[in-house]
PDB file of C-alpha atoms in Angstrom:
ATOM      1  CA  MET A   1      96.544 103.412 108.237  1.00  0.00           C
ATOM      2  CA  PRO A   2      98.836 103.559 105.435  1.00  0.00           C
ATOM      3  CA  ALA A   3      99.950 100.411 104.310  1.00  0.00           C
ATOM      4  CA  ALA A   4     103.183 100.927 102.722  1.00  0.00           C
ATOM      5  CA  THR A   5     105.921 103.376 104.272  1.00  0.00           C
ATOM      6  CA  ALA A   6     108.760 104.392 102.032  1.00  0.00           C
ATOM      7  CA  ALA A   7     110.718 105.427 105.349  1.00  0.00           C
ATOM      8  CA  ALA A   8     110.194 101.624 106.331  1.00  0.00           C
ATOM      9  CA  THR A   9     112.681 100.369 104.146  1.00  0.00           C
ATOM     10  CA  THR A  10     115.985  99.592 105.307  1.00  0.00           C
ATOM     11  CA  ALA A  11     118.727 102.293 106.342  1.00  0.00           C
ATOM     12  CA  PRO A  12     121.705 100.726 107.029  1.00  0.00           C
ATOM     13  CA  ALA A  13     124.580 102.150 109.061  1.00  0.00           C
ATOM     14  CA  ARG A  14     127.204 104.971 107.222  1.00  0.00           C
ATOM     15  CA  SER A  15     130.452 103.743 106.817  1.00  0.00           C
ATOM     16  CA  ALA A  16     133.333 106.046 106.214  1.00  0.00           C
ATOM     17  CA  ARG A  17     133.502 108.476 103.383  1.00  0.00           C
ATOM     18  CA  THR A  18     134.583 107.286 100.205  1.00  0.00           C
ATOM     19  CA  GLN A  19     134.002 108.312  96.129  1.00  0.00           C
ATOM     20  CA  ARG A  20     131.261 106.775  94.540  1.00  0.00           C
ATOM     21  CA  PRO A  21     129.352 108.379  91.659  1.00  0.00           C
ATOM     22  CA  LEU A  22     126.909 111.370  91.811  1.00  0.00           C
ATOM     23  CA  TRP A  23     124.035 108.988  90.488  1.00  0.00           C
ATOM     24  CA  GLU A  24     123.148 105.244  90.006  1.00  0.00           C
ATOM     25  CA  LEU A  25     119.704 104.298  88.007  1.00  0.00           C
ATOM     26  CA  GLY A  26     118.736 100.491  87.902  1.00  0.00           C
ATOM     27  CA  LEU A  27     115.189  98.581  87.579  1.00  0.00           C
ATOM     28  CA  GLY A  28     114.465  95.493  89.264  1.00  0.00           C
ATOM     29  CA  VAL A  29     110.627  93.886  90.598  1.00  0.00           C
ATOM     30  CA  ALA A  30     109.743  94.061  94.390  1.00  0.00           C
ATOM     31  CA  GLY A  31     106.723  91.476  95.689  1.00  0.00           C
ATOM     32  CA  LEU A  32     104.593  92.832  98.734  1.00  0.00           C
ATOM     33  CA  ARG A  33     102.355  91.666 100.946  1.00  0.00           C
ATOM     34  CA  LEU A  34     100.237  94.423 102.680  1.00  0.00           C
ATOM     35  CA  PRO A  35      96.797  94.544 104.518  1.00  0.00           C
ATOM     36  CA  ASP A  36      94.238  96.788 102.842  1.00  0.00           C
ATOM     37  CA  TYR A  37      94.095  98.994 105.764  1.00  0.00           C
ATOM     38  CA  LEU A  38      95.970  98.546 109.147  1.00  0.00           C
ATOM     39  CA  GLY A  39      92.925  96.826 111.191  1.00  0.00           C
ATOM     40  CA  SER A  40      91.604  94.813 108.454  1.00  0.00           C
ATOM     41  CA  ASP A  41      91.370  91.288 108.733  1.00  0.00           C
ATOM     42  CA  GLN A  42      92.074  91.035 104.722  1.00  0.00           C
ATOM     43  CA  SER A  43      95.460  91.702 102.348  1.00  0.00           C
ATOM     44  CA  SER A  44      97.153  91.545  99.138  1.00  0.00           C
ATOM     45  CA  PHE A  45     100.022  90.519  97.421  1.00  0.00           C
ATOM     46  CA  TYR A  46     101.413  93.081  94.681  1.00  0.00           C
ATOM     47  CA  ALA A  47     104.339  92.609  92.249  1.00  0.00           C
ATOM     48  CA  LEU A  48     105.401  95.947  91.253  1.00  0.00           C
ATOM     49  CA  PRO A  49     108.427  97.644  89.507  1.00  0.00           C
ATOM     50  CA  LEU A  50     111.421  98.662  91.541  1.00  0.00           C
ATOM     51  CA  PRO A  51     113.418 101.383  90.037  1.00  0.00           C
ATOM     52  CA  TYR A  52     116.841 101.458  91.813  1.00  0.00           C
ATOM     53  CA  VAL A  53     117.476 105.279  91.864  1.00  0.00           C
ATOM     54  CA  VAL A  54     120.566 106.760  94.053  1.00  0.00           C
ATOM     55  CA  TYR A  55     121.437 110.417  93.801  1.00  0.00           C
ATOM     56  CA  ARG A  56     124.308 111.931  95.906  1.00  0.00           C
ATOM     57  CA  GLY A  57     123.748 115.738  95.678  1.00  0.00           C
ATOM     58  CA  THR A  58     124.579 117.905  98.425  1.00  0.00           C
ATOM     59  CA  PHE A  59     120.599 119.123  99.398  1.00  0.00           C
ATOM     60  CA  PHE A  60     118.902 116.453  97.471  1.00  0.00           C
ATOM     61  CA  LYS A  61     119.642 112.800  98.424  1.00  0.00           C
ATOM     62  CA  ALA A  62     118.037 109.078  97.224  1.00  0.00           C
ATOM     63  CA  ASP A  63     120.384 106.952  98.789  1.00  0.00           C
ATOM     64  CA  ARG A  64     119.621 103.653 101.374  1.00  0.00           C
ATOM     65  CA  ASP A  65     117.985 106.387 103.787  1.00  0.00           C
ATOM     66  CA  GLY A  66     115.492 107.030 101.303  1.00  0.00           C
ATOM     67  CA  ALA A  67     114.665 110.025  99.338  1.00  0.00           C
ATOM     68  CA  ARG A  68     114.769 113.035 100.849  1.00  0.00           C
ATOM     69  CA  ALA A  69     115.752 116.673 100.368  1.00  0.00           C
ATOM     70  CA  LEU A  70     118.122 117.922 103.214  1.00  0.00           C
ATOM     71  CA  LEU A  71     116.919 121.367 105.059  1.00  0.00           C
ATOM     72  CA  PHE A  72     119.508 121.632 107.645  1.00  0.00           C
ATOM     73  CA  GLU A  73     122.597 119.951 108.915  1.00  0.00           C
ATOM     74  CA  SER A  74     124.765 119.961 111.931  1.00  0.00           C
ATOM     75  CA  GLN A  75     127.071 117.410 113.496  1.00  0.00           C
ATOM     76  CA  ARG A  76     124.248 116.090 115.343  1.00  0.00           C
ATOM     77  CA  VAL A  77     120.746 117.253 114.039  1.00  0.00           C
ATOM     78  CA  LYS A  78     119.489 117.199 110.743  1.00  0.00           C
ATOM     79  CA  VAL A  79     116.201 118.221 108.978  1.00  0.00           C
ATOM     80  CA  ASP A  80     114.973 116.751 106.012  1.00  0.00           C
ATOM     81  CA  LEU A  81     111.944 116.114 104.129  1.00  0.00           C
ATOM     82  CA  SER A  82     110.250 112.559 104.909  1.00  0.00           C
ATOM     83  CA  VAL A  83     107.658 110.688 102.317  1.00  0.00           C
ATOM     84  CA  ALA A  84     105.656 107.965 102.922  1.00  0.00           C
ATOM     85  CA  ALA A  85     103.014 106.297 100.523  1.00  0.00           C
ATOM     86  CA  SER A  86      99.598 103.881 100.833  1.00  0.00           C
ATOM     87  CA  THR A  87      97.881 101.655  98.577  1.00  0.00           C
ATOM     88  CA  PRO A  88      93.878 102.174  97.395  1.00  0.00           C
ATOM     89  CA  THR A  89      91.376  99.726  98.569  1.00  0.00           C
ATOM     90  CA  ARG A  90      88.206  98.836  96.724  1.00  0.00           C
ATOM     91  CA  GLY A  91      85.179  98.598  98.913  1.00  0.00           C
ATOM     92  CA  ARG A  92      83.668  95.405  96.691  1.00  0.00           C
ATOM     93  CA  ASP A  93      87.018  93.682  97.176  1.00  0.00           C
ATOM     94  CA  ASN A  94      86.817  94.294 101.279  1.00  0.00           C
ATOM     95  CA  ASP A  95      84.180  93.033 103.233  1.00  0.00           C
ATOM     96  CA  ALA A  96      84.353  95.303 106.189  1.00  0.00           C
ATOM     97  CA  ARG A  97      84.046  98.046 104.012  1.00  0.00           C
ATOM     98  CA  ALA A  98      81.325  96.635 101.579  1.00  0.00           C
ATOM     99  CA  GLY A  99      79.103  99.068  99.916  1.00  0.00           C
ATOM    100  CA  MET A 100      81.428 101.925 101.302  1.00  0.00           C
ATOM    101  CA  PRO A 101      83.319 103.954  99.145  1.00  0.00           C
ATOM    102  CA  ASN A 102      86.766 103.120  97.788  1.00  0.00           C
ATOM    103  CA  LEU A 103      89.952 104.207  99.631  1.00  0.00           C
ATOM    104  CA  LYS A 104      92.224 106.065  97.514  1.00  0.00           C
ATOM    105  CA  GLY A 105      96.171 105.602  97.792  1.00  0.00           C
ATOM    106  CA  THR A 106      98.002 108.434  99.723  1.00  0.00           C
ATOM    107  CA  PHE A 107     100.993 110.277  99.261  1.00  0.00           C
ATOM    108  CA  GLU A 108     102.248 111.929 102.595  1.00  0.00           C
ATOM    109  CA  LEU A 109     105.226 114.619 102.856  1.00  0.00           C
ATOM    110  CA  GLY A 110     106.411 116.540 105.817  1.00  0.00           C
ATOM    111  CA  PRO A 111     109.684 117.599 107.757  1.00  0.00           C
ATOM    112  CA  ASN A 112     111.827 115.586 109.852  1.00  0.00           C
ATOM    113  CA  LEU A 113     114.021 116.295 112.700  1.00  0.00           C
ATOM    114  CA  ASN A 114     116.647 113.391 113.047  1.00  0.00           C
ATOM    115  CA  ILE A 115     118.683 113.572 115.977  1.00  0.00           C
ATOM    116  CA  ALA A 116     121.932 111.668 116.309  1.00  0.00           C
ATOM    117  CA  LEU A 117     121.745 109.742 119.855  1.00  0.00           C
ATOM    118  CA  ALA A 118     125.036 107.134 119.387  1.00  0.00           C
ATOM    119  CA  GLY A 119     127.002 105.643 117.050  1.00  0.00           C
ATOM    120  CA  SER A 120     130.536 103.570 116.704  1.00  0.00           C
ATOM    121  CA  PRO A 121     133.829 105.689 115.934  1.00  0.00           C
ATOM    122  CA  LYS A 122     133.842 104.789 112.532  1.00  0.00           C
ATOM    123  CA  GLN A 123     130.138 104.977 111.849  1.00  0.00           C
ATOM    124  CA  ARG A 124     129.689 101.313 111.082  1.00  0.00           C
ATOM    125  CA  TRP A 125     126.150 101.770 113.316  1.00  0.00           C
ATOM    126  CA  LYS A 126     124.447 104.528 114.629  1.00  0.00           C
ATOM    127  CA  LEU A 127     121.321 105.209 116.766  1.00  0.00           C
ATOM    128  CA  ASP A 128     119.014 108.168 115.600  1.00  0.00           C
ATOM    129  CA  LEU A 129     115.785 109.912 117.171  1.00  0.00           C
ATOM    130  CA  ARG A 130     113.412 110.435 114.352  1.00  0.00           C
ATOM    131  CA  LEU A 131     110.492 113.300 114.426  1.00  0.00           C
ATOM    132  CA  PRO A 132     108.675 112.674 111.508  1.00  0.00           C
ATOM    133  CA  VAL A 133     105.318 115.108 110.743  1.00  0.00           C
ATOM    134  CA  ARG A 134     103.499 114.306 107.502  1.00  0.00           C
ATOM    135  CA  GLY A 135     100.503 115.737 105.980  1.00  0.00           C
ATOM    136  CA  ALA A 136      98.287 113.349 103.835  1.00  0.00           C
ATOM    137  CA  VAL A 137      96.712 113.918 100.561  1.00  0.00           C
ATOM    138  CA  SER A 138      94.717 111.323  98.347  1.00  0.00           C
ATOM    139  CA  VAL A 139      96.075 110.299  94.760  1.00  0.00           C
ATOM    140  CA  GLU A 140      93.388 110.884  92.428  1.00  0.00           C
ATOM    141  CA  ARG A 141      92.529 113.150  89.974  1.00  0.00           C
ATOM    142  CA  SER A 142      91.396 116.195  92.584  1.00  0.00           C
ATOM    143  CA  PRO A 143      93.383 115.370  95.459  1.00  0.00           C
ATOM    144  CA  LYS A 144      92.086 115.626  98.881  1.00  0.00           C
ATOM    145  CA  PHE A 145      93.600 116.633 102.326  1.00  0.00           C
ATOM    146  CA  VAL A 146      93.277 113.529 104.471  1.00  0.00           C
ATOM    147  CA  GLY A 147      95.366 114.678 107.799  1.00  0.00           C
ATOM    148  CA  THR A 148      98.361 114.437 109.365  1.00  0.00           C
ATOM    149  CA  THR A 149     100.166 111.728 111.409  1.00  0.00           C
ATOM    150  CA  PHE A 150     103.209 111.991 113.776  1.00  0.00           C
ATOM    151  CA  SER A 151     105.551 108.968 114.211  1.00  0.00           C
ATOM    152  CA  PRO A 152     108.374 109.496 116.515  1.00  0.00           C
ATOM    153  CA  ASN A 153     110.674 106.151 116.515  1.00  0.00           C
ATOM    154  CA  LEU A 154     114.356 104.942 117.409  1.00  0.00           C
ATOM    155  CA  SER A 155     116.189 104.076 114.819  1.00  0.00           C
ATOM    156  CA  LEU A 156     119.535 101.750 114.983  1.00  0.00           C
ATOM    157  CA  ASP A 157     121.376 101.379 112.007  1.00  0.00           C
ATOM    158  CA  VAL A 158     124.176  99.050 111.298  1.00  0.00           C
ATOM    159  CA  GLY A 159     126.422  98.079 108.438  1.00  0.00           C
ATOM    160  CA  GLY A 160     128.808  95.529 107.403  1.00  0.00           C
ATOM    161  CA  LEU A 161     127.411  92.690 108.624  1.00  0.00           C
ATOM    162  CA  GLY A 162     128.259  89.056 107.359  1.00  0.00           C
ATOM    163  CA  GLY A 163     130.277  90.450 104.952  1.00  0.00           C
ATOM    164  CA  GLY A 164     128.195  93.310 103.546  1.00  0.00           C
ATOM    165  CA  TRP A 165     124.420  93.162 104.281  1.00  0.00           C
ATOM    166  CA  ASN A 166     123.281  96.412 106.317  1.00  0.00           C
ATOM    167  CA  LEU A 167     120.632  96.048 108.669  1.00  0.00           C
ATOM    168  CA  GLY A 168     117.994  98.874 109.508  1.00  0.00           C
ATOM    169  CA  MET A 169     115.290  98.878 112.839  1.00  0.00           C
ATOM    170  CA  LEU A 170     112.875 101.143 114.175  1.00  0.00           C
ATOM    171  CA  THR A 171     110.299 101.059 116.743  1.00  0.00           C
ATOM    172  CA  GLY A 172     107.790 103.655 118.219  1.00  0.00           C
ATOM    173  CA  PRO A 173     104.190 104.855 118.404  1.00  0.00           C
ATOM    174  CA  VAL A 174     102.425 106.890 115.947  1.00  0.00           C
ATOM    175  CA  PHE A 175      99.802 109.551 116.137  1.00  0.00           C
ATOM    176  CA  ALA A 176      97.361 111.076 113.823  1.00  0.00           C
ATOM    177  CA  ASP A 177      94.635 113.627 113.856  1.00  0.00           C
ATOM    178  CA  ARG A 178      91.001 112.740 113.612  1.00  0.00           C
ATOM    179  CA  LYS A 179      90.546 113.869 110.164  1.00  0.00           C
ATOM    180  CA  PHE A 180      93.280 111.020 109.216  1.00  0.00           C
ATOM    181  CA  HIS A 181      91.614 108.622 111.318  1.00  0.00           C
ATOM    182  CA  GLN A 182      87.948 109.330 109.917  1.00  0.00           C
ATOM    183  CA  TYR A 183      89.278 108.884 106.492  1.00  0.00           C
ATOM    184  CA  TYR A 184      90.240 104.970 107.598  1.00  0.00           C
ATOM    185  CA  TYR A 185      87.983 103.810 109.893  1.00  0.00           C
ATOM    186  CA  GLY A 186      84.397 106.536 109.975  1.00  0.00           C
ATOM    187  CA  VAL A 187      81.305 105.070 109.214  1.00  0.00           C
ATOM    188  CA  ASP A 188      79.041 107.537 107.915  1.00  0.00           C
ATOM    189  CA  PRO A 189      75.169 107.063 108.579  1.00  0.00           C
ATOM    190  CA  ALA A 190      74.740 106.463 104.654  1.00  0.00           C
ATOM    191  CA  TYR A 191      76.926 103.618 105.031  1.00  0.00           C
ATOM    192  CA  ALA A 192      75.828 102.176 108.486  1.00  0.00           C
ATOM    193  CA  THR A 193      74.091  98.692 108.672  1.00  0.00           C
ATOM    194  CA  ALA A 194      73.281  96.293 111.253  1.00  0.00           C
ATOM    195  CA  ASN A 195      76.830  94.858 111.867  1.00  0.00           C
ATOM    196  CA  ARG A 196      78.409  98.478 111.076  1.00  0.00           C
ATOM    197  CA  PRO A 197      76.934 101.018 112.920  1.00  0.00           C
ATOM    198  CA  THR A 198      77.400 104.798 112.462  1.00  0.00           C
ATOM    199  CA  TYR A 199      81.478 105.574 113.991  1.00  0.00           C
ATOM    200  CA  GLN A 200      83.188 109.076 114.130  1.00  0.00           C
ATOM    201  CA  ALA A 201      86.756 108.544 115.004  1.00  0.00           C
ATOM    202  CA  ARG A 202      89.271 110.415 117.142  1.00  0.00           C
ATOM    203  CA  GLY A 203      92.392 111.729 116.435  1.00  0.00           C
ATOM    204  CA  GLY A 204      95.286 110.294 118.938  1.00  0.00           C
ATOM    205  CA  TYR A 205      97.484 107.413 119.363  1.00  0.00           C
ATOM    206  CA  ALA A 206      97.366 104.862 116.712  1.00  0.00           C
ATOM    207  CA  GLY A 207      99.639 101.859 117.967  1.00  0.00           C
ATOM    208  CA  TRP A 208     102.724 100.882 118.107  1.00  0.00           C
ATOM    209  CA  ARG A 209     105.048 100.142 114.706  1.00  0.00           C
ATOM    210  CA  ALA A 210     108.280  98.152 114.909  1.00  0.00           C
ATOM    211  CA  VAL A 211     110.643  97.678 111.184  1.00  0.00           C
ATOM    212  CA  ALA A 212     113.424  95.759 110.372  1.00  0.00           C
ATOM    213  CA  GLY A 213     114.985  95.538 106.622  1.00  0.00           C
ATOM    214  CA  THR A 214     118.231  94.385 105.502  1.00  0.00           C
ATOM    215  CA  SER A 215     120.095  95.075 102.031  1.00  0.00           C
ATOM    216  CA  ARG A 216     123.203  94.087  99.940  1.00  0.00           C
ATOM    217  CA  ARG A 217     124.994  94.953  96.814  1.00  0.00           C
ATOM    218  CA  PHE A 218     126.372  92.316  94.935  1.00  0.00           C
ATOM    219  CA  GLY A 219     128.176  94.329  92.136  1.00  0.00           C
ATOM    220  CA  ASN A 220     125.436  95.481  89.594  1.00  0.00           C
ATOM    221  CA  MET A 221     122.696  93.481  91.552  1.00  0.00           C
ATOM    222  CA  TRP A 222     121.152  94.698  94.736  1.00  0.00           C
ATOM    223  CA  VAL A 223     118.810  92.671  97.099  1.00  0.00           C
ATOM    224  CA  GLY A 224     116.647  93.915  99.902  1.00  0.00           C
ATOM    225  CA  GLY A 225     113.812  93.221 101.980  1.00  0.00           C
ATOM    226  CA  PHE A 226     111.767  94.198 104.989  1.00  0.00           C
ATOM    227  CA  ALA A 227     108.837  93.341 107.548  1.00  0.00           C
ATOM    228  CA  ARG A 228     106.785  95.686 109.650  1.00  0.00           C
ATOM    229  CA  TYR A 229     104.559  95.029 112.869  1.00  0.00           C
ATOM    230  CA  ASP A 230     102.018  97.345 113.647  1.00  0.00           C
ATOM    231  CA  GLY A 231     100.051  96.840 117.125  1.00  0.00           C
ATOM    232  CA  LEU A 232      96.833  98.347 117.328  1.00  0.00           C
ATOM    233  CA  ARG A 233      95.814  97.886 121.025  1.00  0.00           C
ATOM    234  CA  GLY A 234      94.885 100.763 122.801  1.00  0.00           C
ATOM    235  CA  ALA A 235      94.610 103.137 119.448  1.00  0.00           C
ATOM    236  CA  ALA A 236      91.604 105.829 119.458  1.00  0.00           C
ATOM    237  CA  PHE A 237      90.000 104.047 116.896  1.00  0.00           C
ATOM    238  CA  ASP A 238      90.354 100.456 118.106  1.00  0.00           C
ATOM    239  CA  ASP A 239      86.537 100.462 118.763  1.00  0.00           C
ATOM    240  CA  SER A 240      85.765 101.226 115.188  1.00  0.00           C
ATOM    241  CA  PRO A 241      83.417  98.332 113.306  1.00  0.00           C
ATOM    242  CA  LEU A 242      86.114  98.600 110.427  1.00  0.00           C
ATOM    243  CA  VAL A 243      88.835  97.083 112.636  1.00  0.00           C
ATOM    244  CA  ARG A 244      88.813  93.542 112.665  1.00  0.00           C
ATOM    245  CA  ARG A 245      92.385  92.886 113.524  1.00  0.00           C
ATOM    246  CA  SER A 246      94.280  94.018 116.293  1.00  0.00           C
ATOM    247  CA  SER A 247      97.555  93.666 114.716  1.00  0.00           C
ATOM    248  CA  ALA A 248      99.166  93.673 111.068  1.00  0.00           C
ATOM    249  CA  VAL A 249     102.179  92.519 109.581  1.00  0.00           C
ATOM    250  CA  THR A 250     103.537  93.683 106.253  1.00  0.00           C
ATOM    251  CA  PHE A 251     106.687  92.269 104.524  1.00  0.00           C
ATOM    252  CA  GLY A 252     108.323  92.881 101.004  1.00  0.00           C
ATOM    253  CA  PHE A 253     111.238  91.905  99.274  1.00  0.00           C
ATOM    254  CA  GLY A 254     113.042  93.303  95.992  1.00  0.00           C
ATOM    255  CA  ILE A 255     115.921  92.759  93.356  1.00  0.00           C
ATOM    256  CA  SER A 256     117.284  95.504  91.201  1.00  0.00           C
ATOM    257  CA  TRP A 257     120.243  95.742  88.412  1.00  0.00           C
ATOM    258  CA  ILE A 258     122.022  98.740  88.017  1.00  0.00           C
ATOM    259  CA  LEU A 259     122.124  99.710  84.501  1.00  0.00           C
ATOM    260  CA  ALA A 260     124.116 102.842  84.454  1.00  0.00           C
ATOM    261  CA  THR A 261     126.109 105.267  86.720  1.00  0.00           C
ATOM    262  CA  SER A 262     127.664 108.476  86.691  1.00  0.00           C
ATOM    263  CA  SER A 263     131.189 109.019  85.958  1.00  0.00           C
ATOM    264  CA  GLU A 264     131.359 112.048  88.256  1.00  0.00           C
ATOM    265  CA  LEU A 265     132.525 111.246  91.953  1.00  0.00           C
ATOM    266  CA  VAL A 266     131.660 112.412  94.990  1.00  0.00           C
ATOM    267  CA  ALA A 267     132.564 112.026  98.815  1.00  0.00           C
ATOM    268  CA  ALA A 268     129.732 109.451 100.016  1.00  0.00           C
ATOM    269  CA  SER A 269     129.295 107.798 103.626  1.00  0.00           C
ATOM    270  CA  ASP A 270     126.807 105.340 102.010  1.00  0.00           C
TER     271      ASP A 270
END
């Protein structure tokens, strides 16, 4: 399963609409601790450049709710595009996959139905039901279709805590098809060993996920962090010889400096 999810960062609640720059650009650094793949007993720490990009357009937006293209919007229902990604894993660096082909990083994209369930009159908090369906492709010179995921979740977003902190939390089950599970947890006969028998993965339930994240703007500086827990007990692939842990914890933090902003202002709710 993906080790990192773009949608799993903070998604704070919207406040009253105000005038804000159409776009903002900045740059910083992020640190991430990620398992090699969900179910692996090995993990890695990554230090990565962190671009800060905010765009408050009518149909395309990149803000604290993530980058997305708005396809439909009504008072309680929105449909946009959901994005996620995972990091690559080299077989020589992971004991469970020693001698097996490298896992390429993946990129996921698909529609997300977002239903507003509740919220405060001034939109200081909101509770949504999100239903993202994404197709995954490998990130390589000749990308290959990896499979399909479905991760319905309840999302609670709260803004303006402690003088300006934004908090986002979500939780829900994860599902994926057989092809997706086989990519991560299947063992072909050519790579079977005495301790790693042949395994054909099944589609279906892929575990339970919970995410919490927070962020805050200090003048021209943005800081944020998140933590994610994935429980794999009862997953369709939990008997794979590549699954060595029944849970995984992912966390990260980042800091960016806003370097340029648009002179054009637009009505915004972030």
